[in-house]
GROMACS .gro file of C-alpha atoms in nm:
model
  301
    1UNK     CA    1  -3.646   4.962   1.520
    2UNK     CA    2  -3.849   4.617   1.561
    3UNK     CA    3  -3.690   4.512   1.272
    4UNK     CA    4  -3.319   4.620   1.316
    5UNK     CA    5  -3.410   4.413   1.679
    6UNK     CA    6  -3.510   4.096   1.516
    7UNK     CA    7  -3.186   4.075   1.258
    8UNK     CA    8  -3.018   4.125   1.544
    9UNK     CA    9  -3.142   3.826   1.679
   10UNK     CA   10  -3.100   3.636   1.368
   11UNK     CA   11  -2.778   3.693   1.373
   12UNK     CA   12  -2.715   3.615   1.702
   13UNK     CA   13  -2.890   3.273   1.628
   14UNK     CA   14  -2.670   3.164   1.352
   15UNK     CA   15  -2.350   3.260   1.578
   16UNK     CA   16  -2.462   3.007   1.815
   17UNK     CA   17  -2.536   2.776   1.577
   18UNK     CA   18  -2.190   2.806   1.393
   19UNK     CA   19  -2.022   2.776   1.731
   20UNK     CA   20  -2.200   2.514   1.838
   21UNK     CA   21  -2.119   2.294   1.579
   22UNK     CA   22  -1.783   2.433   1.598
   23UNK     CA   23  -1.735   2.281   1.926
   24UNK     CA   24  -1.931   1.973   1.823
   25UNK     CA   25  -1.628   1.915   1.521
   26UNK     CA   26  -1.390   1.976   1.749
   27UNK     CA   27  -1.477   1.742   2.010
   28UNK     CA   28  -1.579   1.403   1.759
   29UNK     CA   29  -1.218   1.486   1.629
   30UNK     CA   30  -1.029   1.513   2.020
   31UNK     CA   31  -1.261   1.180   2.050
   32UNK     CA   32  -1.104   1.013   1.744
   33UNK     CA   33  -0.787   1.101   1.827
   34UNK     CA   34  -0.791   0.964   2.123
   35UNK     CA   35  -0.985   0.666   2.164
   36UNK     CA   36  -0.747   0.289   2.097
   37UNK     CA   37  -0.920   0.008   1.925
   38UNK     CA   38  -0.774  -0.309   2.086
   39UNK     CA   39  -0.941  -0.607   2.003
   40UNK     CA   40  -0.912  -0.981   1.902
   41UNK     CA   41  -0.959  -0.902   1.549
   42UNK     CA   42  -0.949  -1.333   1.468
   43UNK     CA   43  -0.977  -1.626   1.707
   44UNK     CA   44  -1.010  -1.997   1.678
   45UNK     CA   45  -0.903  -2.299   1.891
   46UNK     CA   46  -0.840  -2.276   2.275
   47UNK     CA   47  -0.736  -1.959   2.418
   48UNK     CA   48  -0.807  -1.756   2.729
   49UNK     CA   49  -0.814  -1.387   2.835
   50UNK     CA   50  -0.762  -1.321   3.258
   51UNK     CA   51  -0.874  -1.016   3.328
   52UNK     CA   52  -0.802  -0.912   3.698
   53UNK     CA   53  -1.145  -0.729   3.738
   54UNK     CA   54  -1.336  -1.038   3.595
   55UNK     CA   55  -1.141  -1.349   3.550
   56UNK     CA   56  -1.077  -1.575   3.229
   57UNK     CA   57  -1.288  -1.528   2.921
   58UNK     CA   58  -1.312  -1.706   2.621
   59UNK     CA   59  -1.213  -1.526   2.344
   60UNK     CA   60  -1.425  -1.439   2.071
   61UNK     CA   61  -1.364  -1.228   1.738
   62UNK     CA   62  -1.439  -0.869   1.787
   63UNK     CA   63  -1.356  -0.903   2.174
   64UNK     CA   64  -1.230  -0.568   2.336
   65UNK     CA   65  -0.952  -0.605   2.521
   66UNK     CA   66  -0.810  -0.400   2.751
   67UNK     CA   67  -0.507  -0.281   2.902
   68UNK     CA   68  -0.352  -0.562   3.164
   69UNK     CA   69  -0.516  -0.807   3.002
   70UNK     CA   70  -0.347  -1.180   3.041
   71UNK     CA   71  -0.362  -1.350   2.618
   72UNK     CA   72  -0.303  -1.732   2.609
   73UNK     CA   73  -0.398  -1.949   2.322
   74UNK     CA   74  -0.311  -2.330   2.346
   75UNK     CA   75  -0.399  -2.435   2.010
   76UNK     CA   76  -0.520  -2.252   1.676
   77UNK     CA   77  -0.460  -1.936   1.571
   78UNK     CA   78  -0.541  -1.548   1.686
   79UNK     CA   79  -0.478  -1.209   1.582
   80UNK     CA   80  -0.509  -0.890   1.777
   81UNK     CA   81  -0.588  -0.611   1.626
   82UNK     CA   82  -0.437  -0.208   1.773
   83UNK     CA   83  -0.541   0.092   1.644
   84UNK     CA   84  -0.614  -0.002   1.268
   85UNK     CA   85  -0.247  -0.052   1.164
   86UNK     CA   86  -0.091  -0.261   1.425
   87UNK     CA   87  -0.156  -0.685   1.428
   88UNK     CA   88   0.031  -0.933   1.678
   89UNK     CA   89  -0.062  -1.295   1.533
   90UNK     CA   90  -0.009  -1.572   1.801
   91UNK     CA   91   0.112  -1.893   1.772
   92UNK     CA   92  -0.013  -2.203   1.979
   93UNK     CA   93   0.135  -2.232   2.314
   94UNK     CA   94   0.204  -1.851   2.358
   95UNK     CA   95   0.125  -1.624   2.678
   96UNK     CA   96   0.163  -1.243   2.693
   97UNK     CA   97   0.020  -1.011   2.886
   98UNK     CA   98  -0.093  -0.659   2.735
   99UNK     CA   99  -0.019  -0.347   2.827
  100UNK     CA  100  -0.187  -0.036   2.613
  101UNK     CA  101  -0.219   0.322   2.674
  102UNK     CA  102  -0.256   0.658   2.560
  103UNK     CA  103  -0.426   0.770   2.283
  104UNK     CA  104  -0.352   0.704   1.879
  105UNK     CA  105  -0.199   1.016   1.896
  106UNK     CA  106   0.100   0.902   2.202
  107UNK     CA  107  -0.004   0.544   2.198
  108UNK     CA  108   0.238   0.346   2.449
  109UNK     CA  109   0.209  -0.050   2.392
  110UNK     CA  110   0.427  -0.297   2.558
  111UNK     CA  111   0.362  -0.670   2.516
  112UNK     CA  112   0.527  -0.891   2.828
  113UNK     CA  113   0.567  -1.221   2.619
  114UNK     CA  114   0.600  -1.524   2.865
  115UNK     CA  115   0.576  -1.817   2.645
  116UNK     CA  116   0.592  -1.924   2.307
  117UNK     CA  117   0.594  -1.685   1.971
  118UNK     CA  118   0.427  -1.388   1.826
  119UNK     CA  119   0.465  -1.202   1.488
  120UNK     CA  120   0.413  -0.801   1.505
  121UNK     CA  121   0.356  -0.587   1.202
  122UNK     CA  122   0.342  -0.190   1.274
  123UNK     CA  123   0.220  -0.098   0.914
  124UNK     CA  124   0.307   0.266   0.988
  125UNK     CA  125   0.570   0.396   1.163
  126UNK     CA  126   0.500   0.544   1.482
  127UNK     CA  127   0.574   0.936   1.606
  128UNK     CA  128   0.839   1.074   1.850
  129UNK     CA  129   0.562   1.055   2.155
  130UNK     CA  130   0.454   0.678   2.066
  131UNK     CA  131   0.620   0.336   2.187
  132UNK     CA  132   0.577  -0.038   2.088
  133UNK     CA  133   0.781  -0.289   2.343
  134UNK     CA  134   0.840  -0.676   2.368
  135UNK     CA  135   0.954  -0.770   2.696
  136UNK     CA  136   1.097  -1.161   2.720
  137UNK     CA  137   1.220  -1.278   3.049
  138UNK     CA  138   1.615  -1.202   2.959
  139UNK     CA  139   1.545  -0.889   2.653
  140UNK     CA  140   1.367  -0.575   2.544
  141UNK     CA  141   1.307  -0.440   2.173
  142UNK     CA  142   1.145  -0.149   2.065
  143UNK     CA  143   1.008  -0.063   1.741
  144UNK     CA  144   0.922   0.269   1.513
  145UNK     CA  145   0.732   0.031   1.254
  146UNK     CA  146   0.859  -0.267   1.128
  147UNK     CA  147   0.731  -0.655   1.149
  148UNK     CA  148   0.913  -0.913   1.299
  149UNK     CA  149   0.907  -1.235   1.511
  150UNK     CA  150   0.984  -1.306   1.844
  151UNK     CA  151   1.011  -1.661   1.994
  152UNK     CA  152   1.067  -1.787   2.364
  153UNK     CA  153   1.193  -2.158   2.388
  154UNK     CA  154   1.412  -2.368   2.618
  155UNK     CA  155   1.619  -2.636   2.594
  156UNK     CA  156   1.701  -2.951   2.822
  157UNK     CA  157   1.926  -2.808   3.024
  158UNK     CA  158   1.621  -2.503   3.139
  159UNK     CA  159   1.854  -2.236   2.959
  160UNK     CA  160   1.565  -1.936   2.817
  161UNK     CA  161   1.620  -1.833   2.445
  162UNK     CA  162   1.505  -1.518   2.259
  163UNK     CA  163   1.519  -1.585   1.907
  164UNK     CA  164   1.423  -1.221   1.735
  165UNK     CA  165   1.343  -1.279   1.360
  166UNK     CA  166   1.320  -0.905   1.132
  167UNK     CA  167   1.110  -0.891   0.828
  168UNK     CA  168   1.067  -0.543   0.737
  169UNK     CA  169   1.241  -0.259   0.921
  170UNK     CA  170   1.488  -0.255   1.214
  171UNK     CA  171   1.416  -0.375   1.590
  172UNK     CA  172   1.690  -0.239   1.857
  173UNK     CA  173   1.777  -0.522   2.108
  174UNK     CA  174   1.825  -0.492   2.499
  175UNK     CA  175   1.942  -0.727   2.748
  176UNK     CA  176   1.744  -0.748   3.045
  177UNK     CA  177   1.925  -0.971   3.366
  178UNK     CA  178   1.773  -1.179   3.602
  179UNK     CA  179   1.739  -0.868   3.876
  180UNK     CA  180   1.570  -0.656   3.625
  181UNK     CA  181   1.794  -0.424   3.523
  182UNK     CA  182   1.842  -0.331   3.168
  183UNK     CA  183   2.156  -0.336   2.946
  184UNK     CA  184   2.252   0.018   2.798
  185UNK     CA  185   2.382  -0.130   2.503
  186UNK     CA  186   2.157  -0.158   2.204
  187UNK     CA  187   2.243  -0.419   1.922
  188UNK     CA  188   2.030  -0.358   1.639
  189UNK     CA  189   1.838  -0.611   1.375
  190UNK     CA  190   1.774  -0.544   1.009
  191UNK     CA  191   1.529  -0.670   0.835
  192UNK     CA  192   1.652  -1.004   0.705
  193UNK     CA  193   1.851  -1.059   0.988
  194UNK     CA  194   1.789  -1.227   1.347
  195UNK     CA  195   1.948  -1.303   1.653
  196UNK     CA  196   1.946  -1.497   1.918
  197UNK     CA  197   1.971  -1.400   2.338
  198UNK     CA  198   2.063  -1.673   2.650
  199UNK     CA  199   1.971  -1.721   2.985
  200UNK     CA  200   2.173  -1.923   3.210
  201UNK     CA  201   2.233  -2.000   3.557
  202UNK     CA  202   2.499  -1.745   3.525
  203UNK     CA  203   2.445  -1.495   3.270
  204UNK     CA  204   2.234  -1.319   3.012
  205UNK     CA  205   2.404  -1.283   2.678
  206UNK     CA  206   2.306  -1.328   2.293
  207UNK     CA  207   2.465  -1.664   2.168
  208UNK     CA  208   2.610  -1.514   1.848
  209UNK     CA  209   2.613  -1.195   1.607
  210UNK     CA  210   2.332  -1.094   1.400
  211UNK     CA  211   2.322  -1.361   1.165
  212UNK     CA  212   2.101  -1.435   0.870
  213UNK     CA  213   1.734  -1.564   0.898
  214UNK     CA  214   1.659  -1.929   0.906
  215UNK     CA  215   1.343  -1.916   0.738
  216UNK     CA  216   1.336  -2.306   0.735
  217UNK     CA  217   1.237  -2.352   1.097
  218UNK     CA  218   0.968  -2.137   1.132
  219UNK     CA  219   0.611  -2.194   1.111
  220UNK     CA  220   0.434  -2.199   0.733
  221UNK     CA  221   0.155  -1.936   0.906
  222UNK     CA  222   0.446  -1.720   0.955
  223UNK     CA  223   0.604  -1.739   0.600
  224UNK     CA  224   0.286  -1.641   0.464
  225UNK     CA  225   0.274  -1.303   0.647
  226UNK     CA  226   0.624  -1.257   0.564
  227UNK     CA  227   0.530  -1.358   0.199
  228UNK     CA  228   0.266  -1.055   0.201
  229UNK     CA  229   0.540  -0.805   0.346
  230UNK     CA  230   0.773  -0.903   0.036
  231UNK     CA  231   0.501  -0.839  -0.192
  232UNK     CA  232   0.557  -1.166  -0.353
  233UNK     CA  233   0.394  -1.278  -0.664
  234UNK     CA  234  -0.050  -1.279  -0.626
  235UNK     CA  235  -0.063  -1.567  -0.797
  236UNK     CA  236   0.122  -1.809  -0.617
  237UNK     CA  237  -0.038  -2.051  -0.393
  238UNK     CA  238   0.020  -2.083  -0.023
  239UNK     CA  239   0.225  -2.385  -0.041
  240UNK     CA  240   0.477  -2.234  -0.327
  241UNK     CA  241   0.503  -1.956  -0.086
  242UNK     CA  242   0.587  -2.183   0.187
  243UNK     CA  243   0.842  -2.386  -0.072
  244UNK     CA  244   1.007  -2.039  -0.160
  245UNK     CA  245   1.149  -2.038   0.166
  246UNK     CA  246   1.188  -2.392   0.268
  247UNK     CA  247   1.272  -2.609  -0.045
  248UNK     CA  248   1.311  -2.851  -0.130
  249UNK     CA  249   1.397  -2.703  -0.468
  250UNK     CA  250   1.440  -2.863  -0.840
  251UNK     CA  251   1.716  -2.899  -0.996
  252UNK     CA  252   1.661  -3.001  -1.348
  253UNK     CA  253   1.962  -3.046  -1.556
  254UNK     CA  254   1.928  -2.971  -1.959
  255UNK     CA  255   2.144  -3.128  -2.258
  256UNK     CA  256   2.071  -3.058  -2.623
  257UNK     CA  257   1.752  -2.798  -2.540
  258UNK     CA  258   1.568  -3.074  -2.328
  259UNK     CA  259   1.557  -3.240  -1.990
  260UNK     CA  260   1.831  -3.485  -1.912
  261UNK     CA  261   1.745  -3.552  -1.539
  262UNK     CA  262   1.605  -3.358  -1.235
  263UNK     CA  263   1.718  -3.330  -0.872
  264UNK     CA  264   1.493  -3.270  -0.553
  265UNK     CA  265   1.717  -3.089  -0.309
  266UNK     CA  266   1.640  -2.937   0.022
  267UNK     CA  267   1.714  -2.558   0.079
  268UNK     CA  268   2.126  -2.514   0.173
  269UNK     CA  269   2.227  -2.862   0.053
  270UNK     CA  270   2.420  -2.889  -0.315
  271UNK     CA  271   2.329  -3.083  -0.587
  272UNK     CA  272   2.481  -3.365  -0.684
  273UNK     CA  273   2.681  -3.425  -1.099
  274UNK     CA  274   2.481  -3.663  -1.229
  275UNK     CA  275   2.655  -4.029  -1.255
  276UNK     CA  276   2.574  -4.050  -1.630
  277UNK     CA  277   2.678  -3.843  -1.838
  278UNK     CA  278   2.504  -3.666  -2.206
  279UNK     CA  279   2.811  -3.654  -2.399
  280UNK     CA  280   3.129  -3.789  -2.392
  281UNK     CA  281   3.285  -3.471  -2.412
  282UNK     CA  282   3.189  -3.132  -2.237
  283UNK     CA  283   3.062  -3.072  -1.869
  284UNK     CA  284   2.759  -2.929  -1.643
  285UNK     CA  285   2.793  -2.514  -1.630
  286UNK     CA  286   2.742  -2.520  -1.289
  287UNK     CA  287   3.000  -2.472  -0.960
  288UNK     CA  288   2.849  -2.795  -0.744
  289UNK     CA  289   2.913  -2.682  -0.387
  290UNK     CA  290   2.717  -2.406  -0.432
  291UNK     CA  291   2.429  -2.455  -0.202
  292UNK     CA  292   2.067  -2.451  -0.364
  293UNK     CA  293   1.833  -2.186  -0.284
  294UNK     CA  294   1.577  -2.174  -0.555
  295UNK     CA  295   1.441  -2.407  -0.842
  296UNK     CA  296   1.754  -2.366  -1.106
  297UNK     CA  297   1.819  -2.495  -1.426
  298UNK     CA  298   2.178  -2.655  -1.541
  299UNK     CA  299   2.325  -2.668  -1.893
  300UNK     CA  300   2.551  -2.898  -2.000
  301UNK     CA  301   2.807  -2.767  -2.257
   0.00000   0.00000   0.00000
């Protein structure tokens, strides 16, 4: 009978044990699931982070942030970090505030950008119960997963631009009018693709239709992360990324097998027929007001 007692109690013991780490799995797990890692993941230059419960704070890699936090970096460069798969790099003379909530699970980010340019990449595209916003002081855009620009600027006259650049993906645009309220009407962005949103004294509207990207006015920094999001070539340098987009290209012209004469010639722009001429007979294979776009080669035949 003793012993029949003591198995029981054996028994009994490893139950517990089982459940308790059971319980134990099951809460590290709820933990993980819900716990957002927002941080300054790089920083250098001149920056500050208000906090309303402390005041500004200099940034620093590895910095927590949290939700309500005021970003603004003056000069040099910072990334923030969300969650493991979401970065916003910042430009220099950029303010946003940050908004973050709920868990990885039904994560709810909104970024209130007041100044100045930031580059978002969602590297994976985010469930039915979570939410990634830009706010600018005349739009809204949300996001499933997708990396793209957005830039505030102004010109002499004090009219507010929104110049939304796409990368990778699809961002749905909103206009938002001086009282607040929110246009209905969504005009979407593929990647490849930007547009651009007014404010006057009068009205909130976007300036034109989705149109193709410019790629020569914006920052090298930026053409590098969209360089990585094309998967271009390993091997090429930073500055032949830079030159992919922005030119000025080569135009070499070839007669014979070799090299005639070569052309510098900024992105857009045509080349220009040569004034001297290989042969007397025959003609450059090439249709001259066709703008230049890459490093070409032209045959004469």
């Amino acid at each position: 009978m003793k012993k029949n007692k003591k198995f029981i109690f054996i028994i009994i013991g490893i139950l517990l044990v089982v459940c308790v780490a059971i319980v134990a799995v099951v809460l590290l797990s709820k933990k993980d699931d819900s716990y957002r890692i927002i941080k300054v993941y790089e920083y250098e230059g001149d920056g500050i982070v208000n906090r309303e419960s402390i005041g500004d704070i200099e940034p620093y890699n590895n910095m927590v942030l949290e939700s309500g936090d005021n970003i603004k970096l003056n000069t040099g460069l910072m990334t923030l970090k969300l969650d493991d798969d979401k970065y916003v790099y910042v430009e220099e003379k950029t303010e946003f505030s940050l908004e973050a909530t709920g868990t990885t699970e039904d994560s709810k980010t909104s970024i209130n950008l007041k100044s100045g340019a930031i580059t978002n990449e969602i590297q994976n595209k985010l469930n039915d119960e979570s939410s990634y916003e830009i706010n600018t002081p005349n739009s809204t855009m949300a996001v499933r997963g997708t990396t793209y620009r957005v830039e505030i600027y102004e010109d002499d006259k004090g009219t507010t631009y929104t110049r939304v650049s796409v990368f990778e993906g699809k961002v749905t645009t909103k206009l938002k009018y001086a009282d607040g309220t929110v246009e209905e009407k969504e005009v979407g962005v593929d990647a490849g693709k930007e547009v651009i949103i007014y404010e006057d004294d009068t009205t909130t509207d976007y300036l034109g239709d989705v149109t193709d990207i410019d790629y020569s006015t914006l920052p090298d920094e930026v053409l590098l992360i969209v360089g990585d999001v094309l998967d271009m070539d390993e091997s090429m340098t930073d500055e032949e990324i830079v030159r992919n987009f922005k030119g000025p290209f080569t135009v070499t012209f070839i007669y014979n097998g070799g090299v005639f004469g070569t052309q510098t010639v900024n992105k857009g722009e045509c080349a220009q027929i040569p004034i001297l001429m290989p042969a007397p007979s025959g003609g450059w294979d090439f249709d001259f007001t066709t703008p230049i776009t890459e490093d070409i080669e032209i045959e004469w035949k």
